[in-house]
């Protein structure tokens, strides 16, 4: 049983994560759940029992994920974080995880406030928006999805906690993406930030959501059953042959086009609308292991000869540096 408030968006996201992993038949021991501190970061306690888990200190989840991934690239890393955890104390860690393209899913449960510590404005609270107890936020907000794109993020998506139809295929595509897959999920805080005046409330989202596409994810070996209207679909093939099918809703939408992804965030800032769906992805993305040419085989499975190649090899390396 979750100990979060009844109606919390975070619980719906947890349900979507569990469903995505179930539908992909990922064995629990192949998953590592990682988080920082906050109501959002407590959620891994409520899903994927028997998976590995690490609840780090506040804002430090990305460095734990980096270390774990470097030691064992043969796992599915699912990190969850809050907007306080990621956009304030953990901002430095967040940006470098994107820059390094660590192969992980990063779900930001974005409620525009510090839920766990009783609802203070976070850095994603929109300027002028008002939480239940607070004055209008005097500062402009940080748009985390737009930031992820600017930093060279290779998979940037946006969704809503209550939209399982959109979120589950997005999560599946993110799990299959070869690199850092960021999903910014608007997740209303029913206790502190679900009032009129809040731009992270259920009502505001319903009035301002702007779906870029509806989508489906089809794993490599499964029969393709997607059935979309003629002339409006886009298929993206991932590195392992799996496919993402997009049914375009927004005019001229192409998630592999960086410039239109960027333009959609610019337009959203002006209109106050929230684009949802797969905003951008690079199907050619290469992850940190490939960038560094490091071993993606788990280090604890390497034998002594691989780990210690002997003095002749060492002499060769030394000679090459002289
Ligand atoms: C180093 C440190 N500073 C401050 C805190 C207090 N603190 C706990 S959770 C939190 C913010 C949580 O907000 P968010 O990440 O948005 O998660 P939410 O609870 O809203 O899901 C803060 C400031 C802490 N635990 N550790």
XYZ file of C-alpha atoms and ligand atoms in Angstrom:
348
model
C 0.000 0.000 0.000
C 1.279 3.439 -0.882
C 1.541 5.899 1.993
C 1.151 8.890 -0.342
C -2.031 11.020 -0.217
C -5.101 9.524 -1.904
C -5.248 10.912 -5.450
C -1.515 11.716 -5.657
C -0.345 11.739 -9.270
C 2.839 9.917 -8.243
C 0.844 6.760 -7.438
C -0.603 6.721 -10.966
C 2.911 7.001 -12.409
C 4.008 4.082 -10.210
C 1.156 2.025 -11.653
C 2.256 2.875 -15.204
C 5.885 1.916 -14.446
C 4.730 -1.431 -13.034
C 2.474 -2.027 -16.033
C 5.149 -1.144 -18.601
C 7.659 -3.547 -16.998
C 5.005 -6.254 -16.681
C 3.974 -5.928 -20.320
C 7.613 -6.068 -21.399
C 8.147 -9.173 -19.221
C 11.283 -7.742 -17.654
C 12.479 -10.004 -14.867
C 12.694 -8.211 -11.508
C 16.368 -8.995 -10.971
C 17.204 -7.218 -14.232
C 15.800 -3.902 -12.968
C 17.400 -1.331 -10.688
C 15.067 1.314 -9.227
C 16.838 4.464 -8.160
C 15.612 7.640 -6.525
C 16.547 10.650 -4.426
C 14.453 12.184 -1.650
C 10.820 13.340 -1.746
C 7.337 11.832 -2.035
C 8.246 10.989 -5.635
C 11.470 9.333 -4.567
C 9.584 7.170 -2.060
C 7.537 5.557 -4.815
C 10.003 2.772 -5.749
C 9.012 1.176 -2.427
C 5.581 0.559 -3.943
C 6.392 -1.146 -7.239
C 8.595 -3.830 -8.782
C 9.087 -5.868 -5.662
C 12.251 -8.022 -5.782
C 14.038 -5.600 -8.089
C 17.235 -3.930 -6.986
C 16.748 -0.538 -5.394
C 18.769 2.404 -4.155
C 17.211 5.386 -2.412
C 20.021 7.931 -2.526
C 20.351 11.228 -0.702
C 18.581 14.327 -2.010
C 19.403 15.066 -5.659
C 22.157 12.470 -5.913
C 20.354 9.712 -7.755
C 22.107 10.358 -11.126
C 25.601 9.762 -9.720
C 24.481 6.527 -8.073
C 22.901 5.506 -11.388
C 26.114 6.397 -13.238
C 28.249 4.276 -10.914
C 25.871 1.337 -11.044
C 25.564 1.527 -14.814
C 29.332 1.707 -15.299
C 29.783 -1.395 -13.150
C 26.909 -3.273 -14.755
C 25.500 -2.077 -18.064
C 23.356 -5.155 -18.373
C 20.404 -3.911 -16.307
C 17.373 -1.689 -16.835
C 17.901 1.456 -14.769
C 14.735 3.310 -13.806
C 15.329 6.514 -11.874
C 12.485 8.558 -10.419
C 12.840 12.005 -8.975
C 10.842 15.075 -8.001
C 11.084 18.619 -9.312
C 12.726 19.698 -6.045
C 15.104 16.748 -6.191
C 16.029 17.372 -9.852
C 15.562 21.096 -10.497
C 17.195 22.465 -7.329
C 19.561 20.418 -5.178
C 20.135 17.811 -7.894
C 20.332 20.118 -10.912
C 24.083 19.643 -11.401
C 23.709 15.892 -11.336
C 20.733 15.980 -13.688
C 22.470 17.987 -16.410
C 25.596 15.822 -16.383
C 23.584 12.614 -16.591
C 22.023 13.976 -19.776
C 25.354 15.155 -21.138
C 26.877 11.719 -20.576
C 23.861 9.942 -22.074
C 23.733 7.286 -19.353
C 21.551 4.429 -20.445
C 18.633 4.886 -18.058
C 15.029 6.003 -17.815
C 14.631 9.201 -15.815
C 11.055 9.914 -14.731
C 10.494 13.354 -13.272
C 7.329 13.360 -11.154
C 6.704 17.065 -11.571
C 4.157 18.623 -9.184
C 5.648 22.122 -9.034
C 6.215 21.940 -5.290
C 8.170 20.246 -2.522
C 5.408 17.847 -1.530
C 7.236 15.986 1.217
C 8.211 19.148 3.103
C 4.690 20.622 2.950
C 4.313 22.344 -0.388
C 6.950 25.063 -0.846
C 7.279 26.320 -4.441
C 9.835 24.419 -6.487
C 11.883 25.753 -9.412
C 9.300 24.336 -11.835
C 6.407 26.318 -10.327
C 5.289 28.692 -13.065
C 5.699 32.414 -12.541
C 2.518 33.817 -11.021
C 1.105 30.392 -10.186
C -0.153 29.966 -6.666
C 0.105 26.903 -4.459
C -2.577 26.214 -1.853
C -0.981 28.172 0.971
C 1.412 30.424 -0.924
C 1.677 33.791 -2.662
C 2.084 33.815 -6.468
C 5.505 32.506 -7.437
C 7.702 35.545 -8.271
C 10.270 33.607 -10.317
C 10.181 32.234 -13.826
C 10.092 28.479 -13.894
C 12.604 26.009 -15.263
C 11.151 23.903 -18.041
C 12.937 20.608 -17.458
C 11.939 18.995 -20.755
C 13.095 22.004 -22.726
C 16.344 22.026 -20.726
C 16.887 18.331 -21.426
C 16.500 19.029 -25.136
C 18.923 21.972 -25.065
C 21.501 19.821 -23.291
C 21.459 17.317 -26.111
C 19.038 14.855 -24.524
C 18.514 11.943 -26.889
C 14.980 11.107 -25.697
C 12.689 13.813 -24.344
C 9.045 13.142 -23.586
C 6.301 14.779 -21.626
C 3.127 13.286 -20.198
C 0.536 13.405 -17.459
C 0.262 11.088 -14.469
C -3.372 10.248 -15.218
C -2.779 9.401 -18.878
C -1.802 5.746 -18.738
C -2.618 5.281 -22.422
C 0.149 7.692 -23.315
C 2.537 7.074 -20.427
C 2.860 3.284 -20.654
C 4.069 3.186 -24.301
C 6.325 6.160 -23.567
C 7.897 4.239 -20.683
C 8.375 1.173 -22.849
C 10.047 3.230 -25.561
C 12.202 4.902 -22.898
C 13.292 1.533 -21.493
C 14.327 0.448 -24.974
C 16.099 3.689 -25.815
C 19.882 3.393 -25.957
C 20.798 6.316 -23.711
C 19.260 8.785 -21.299
C 15.469 8.762 -21.690
C 13.800 11.651 -19.930
C 10.061 11.746 -19.242
C 8.721 14.875 -17.563
C 5.397 13.808 -16.059
C 3.034 16.464 -14.697
C 1.832 14.913 -11.460
C -0.588 17.028 -9.397
C 0.037 17.250 -5.658
C -3.505 16.918 -4.310
C -2.595 18.273 -0.894
C -0.548 21.379 -1.730
C -0.785 22.261 -5.405
C -4.101 21.219 -6.942
C -5.977 24.497 -6.464
C -7.087 27.082 -9.025
C -4.040 29.247 -9.738
C -1.714 26.261 -9.893
C -0.467 25.281 -13.338
C 0.299 21.765 -12.078
C -3.297 20.954 -11.111
C -5.618 18.365 -12.634
C -7.910 21.120 -13.985
C -5.123 23.218 -15.547
C -3.613 20.209 -17.251
C -6.945 19.064 -18.679
C -7.521 22.537 -20.161
C -4.009 23.007 -21.571
C -2.732 19.595 -22.664
C -1.721 19.503 -26.305
C -0.928 15.981 -27.472
C 1.669 15.932 -30.254
C 0.827 12.351 -31.153
C -0.675 9.179 -29.849
C 1.841 6.384 -29.745
C 2.440 2.696 -29.499
C 5.610 0.735 -28.802
C 6.193 -2.616 -30.470
C 9.132 -4.749 -29.233
C 11.381 -6.375 -31.782
C 9.994 -9.881 -31.652
C 6.316 -9.186 -31.162
C 3.767 -9.300 -33.932
C 3.039 -5.803 -35.191
C -0.559 -4.978 -34.389
C -0.550 -1.184 -34.534
C -3.320 0.122 -36.753
C -3.154 3.813 -37.536
C -4.896 6.158 -39.909
C -3.337 6.478 -43.352
C -1.093 9.426 -43.986
C -0.632 10.518 -40.396
C 1.799 8.096 -38.857
C 5.509 8.068 -38.159
C 7.519 4.954 -37.336
C 10.828 5.145 -35.511
C 13.056 2.074 -35.484
C 15.257 1.697 -32.412
C 18.738 0.182 -32.362
C 17.463 -3.311 -31.568
C 14.808 -3.275 -34.277
C 11.901 -2.392 -31.985
C 9.539 0.207 -33.348
C 7.721 3.220 -32.025
C 4.555 4.078 -33.906
C 3.304 7.623 -33.681
C -0.056 8.807 -34.819
C 0.465 12.458 -35.495
C -2.037 14.810 -33.924
C -0.131 18.077 -34.157
C 0.488 19.500 -37.596
C 4.035 18.955 -38.922
C 5.052 16.856 -35.926
C 8.271 14.896 -36.333
C 9.960 13.782 -33.078
C 13.275 13.228 -34.834
C 13.356 16.893 -35.881
C 15.266 18.842 -33.215
C 14.203 22.260 -34.499
C 10.476 21.542 -34.388
C 10.873 20.006 -30.924
C 12.549 23.183 -29.753
C 9.888 25.329 -31.451
C 7.138 23.391 -29.683
C 8.623 24.324 -26.296
C 8.946 27.973 -27.346
C 5.320 28.047 -28.470
C 4.212 26.325 -25.277
C 5.904 29.007 -23.202
C 3.898 31.677 -25.001
C 0.547 29.883 -24.997
C 0.730 28.250 -21.550
C -0.118 24.946 -23.213
C 1.707 21.741 -22.335
C 2.876 19.624 -25.289
C 2.717 15.941 -24.435
C 4.004 12.800 -26.100
C 7.405 11.940 -27.517
C 8.782 15.411 -28.162
C 12.206 14.402 -29.444
C 14.326 11.329 -29.893
C 17.567 10.465 -31.606
C 17.264 6.915 -32.969
C 21.065 6.837 -33.472
C 21.825 7.608 -29.813
C 24.927 5.956 -28.365
C 25.193 5.561 -24.602
C 28.000 6.276 -22.154
C 29.554 2.801 -22.464
C 29.861 3.199 -26.223
C 31.176 6.757 -25.881
C 33.893 5.577 -23.469
C 34.377 2.192 -25.103
C 34.032 0.631 -21.657
C 32.853 -2.843 -20.794
C 29.107 -3.206 -20.858
C 29.566 -6.729 -19.475
C 29.025 -6.619 -15.694
C 32.398 -6.104 -14.007
C 31.700 -8.894 -11.532
C 31.469 -11.305 -14.453
C 34.858 -10.484 -15.967
C 37.515 -13.101 -15.375
C 40.985 -12.471 -13.973
C 42.697 -12.486 -17.380
C 40.419 -9.734 -18.667
C 40.775 -7.649 -15.528
C 44.534 -8.145 -15.314
C 45.903 -8.577 -18.865
C 49.480 -9.105 -17.640
C 52.792 -7.293 -17.769
C 53.319 -7.622 -21.537
C 50.121 -5.620 -22.203
C 51.075 -3.108 -19.533
C 54.501 -2.653 -21.168
C 52.755 -2.051 -24.496
C 50.482 0.609 -22.976
C 53.443 2.289 -21.273
C 55.420 2.246 -24.509
C 52.525 3.870 -26.381
C 52.579 6.758 -23.918
C 56.291 7.509 -24.159
C 20.176 17.747 1.818
C 18.687 17.890 2.062
N 18.126 19.107 1.966
C 16.803 19.272 2.182
C 16.030 18.186 2.485
C 14.563 18.376 2.756
N 13.722 17.895 1.681
C 13.205 16.639 1.709
S 12.262 16.313 0.369
C 12.522 17.867 -0.259
C 11.898 18.322 -1.553
C 11.058 17.309 -2.207
O 10.422 17.872 -3.322
P 10.334 17.119 -4.690
O 11.654 16.630 -5.123
O 9.636 18.022 -5.638
O 9.464 15.833 -4.376
P 7.916 15.681 -3.984
O 7.917 15.449 -2.504
O 7.179 16.919 -4.370
O 7.508 14.491 -4.755
C 13.341 18.617 0.576
C 13.739 20.017 0.318
C 16.651 16.910 2.566
N 15.973 15.791 2.808
N 17.980 16.794 2.345
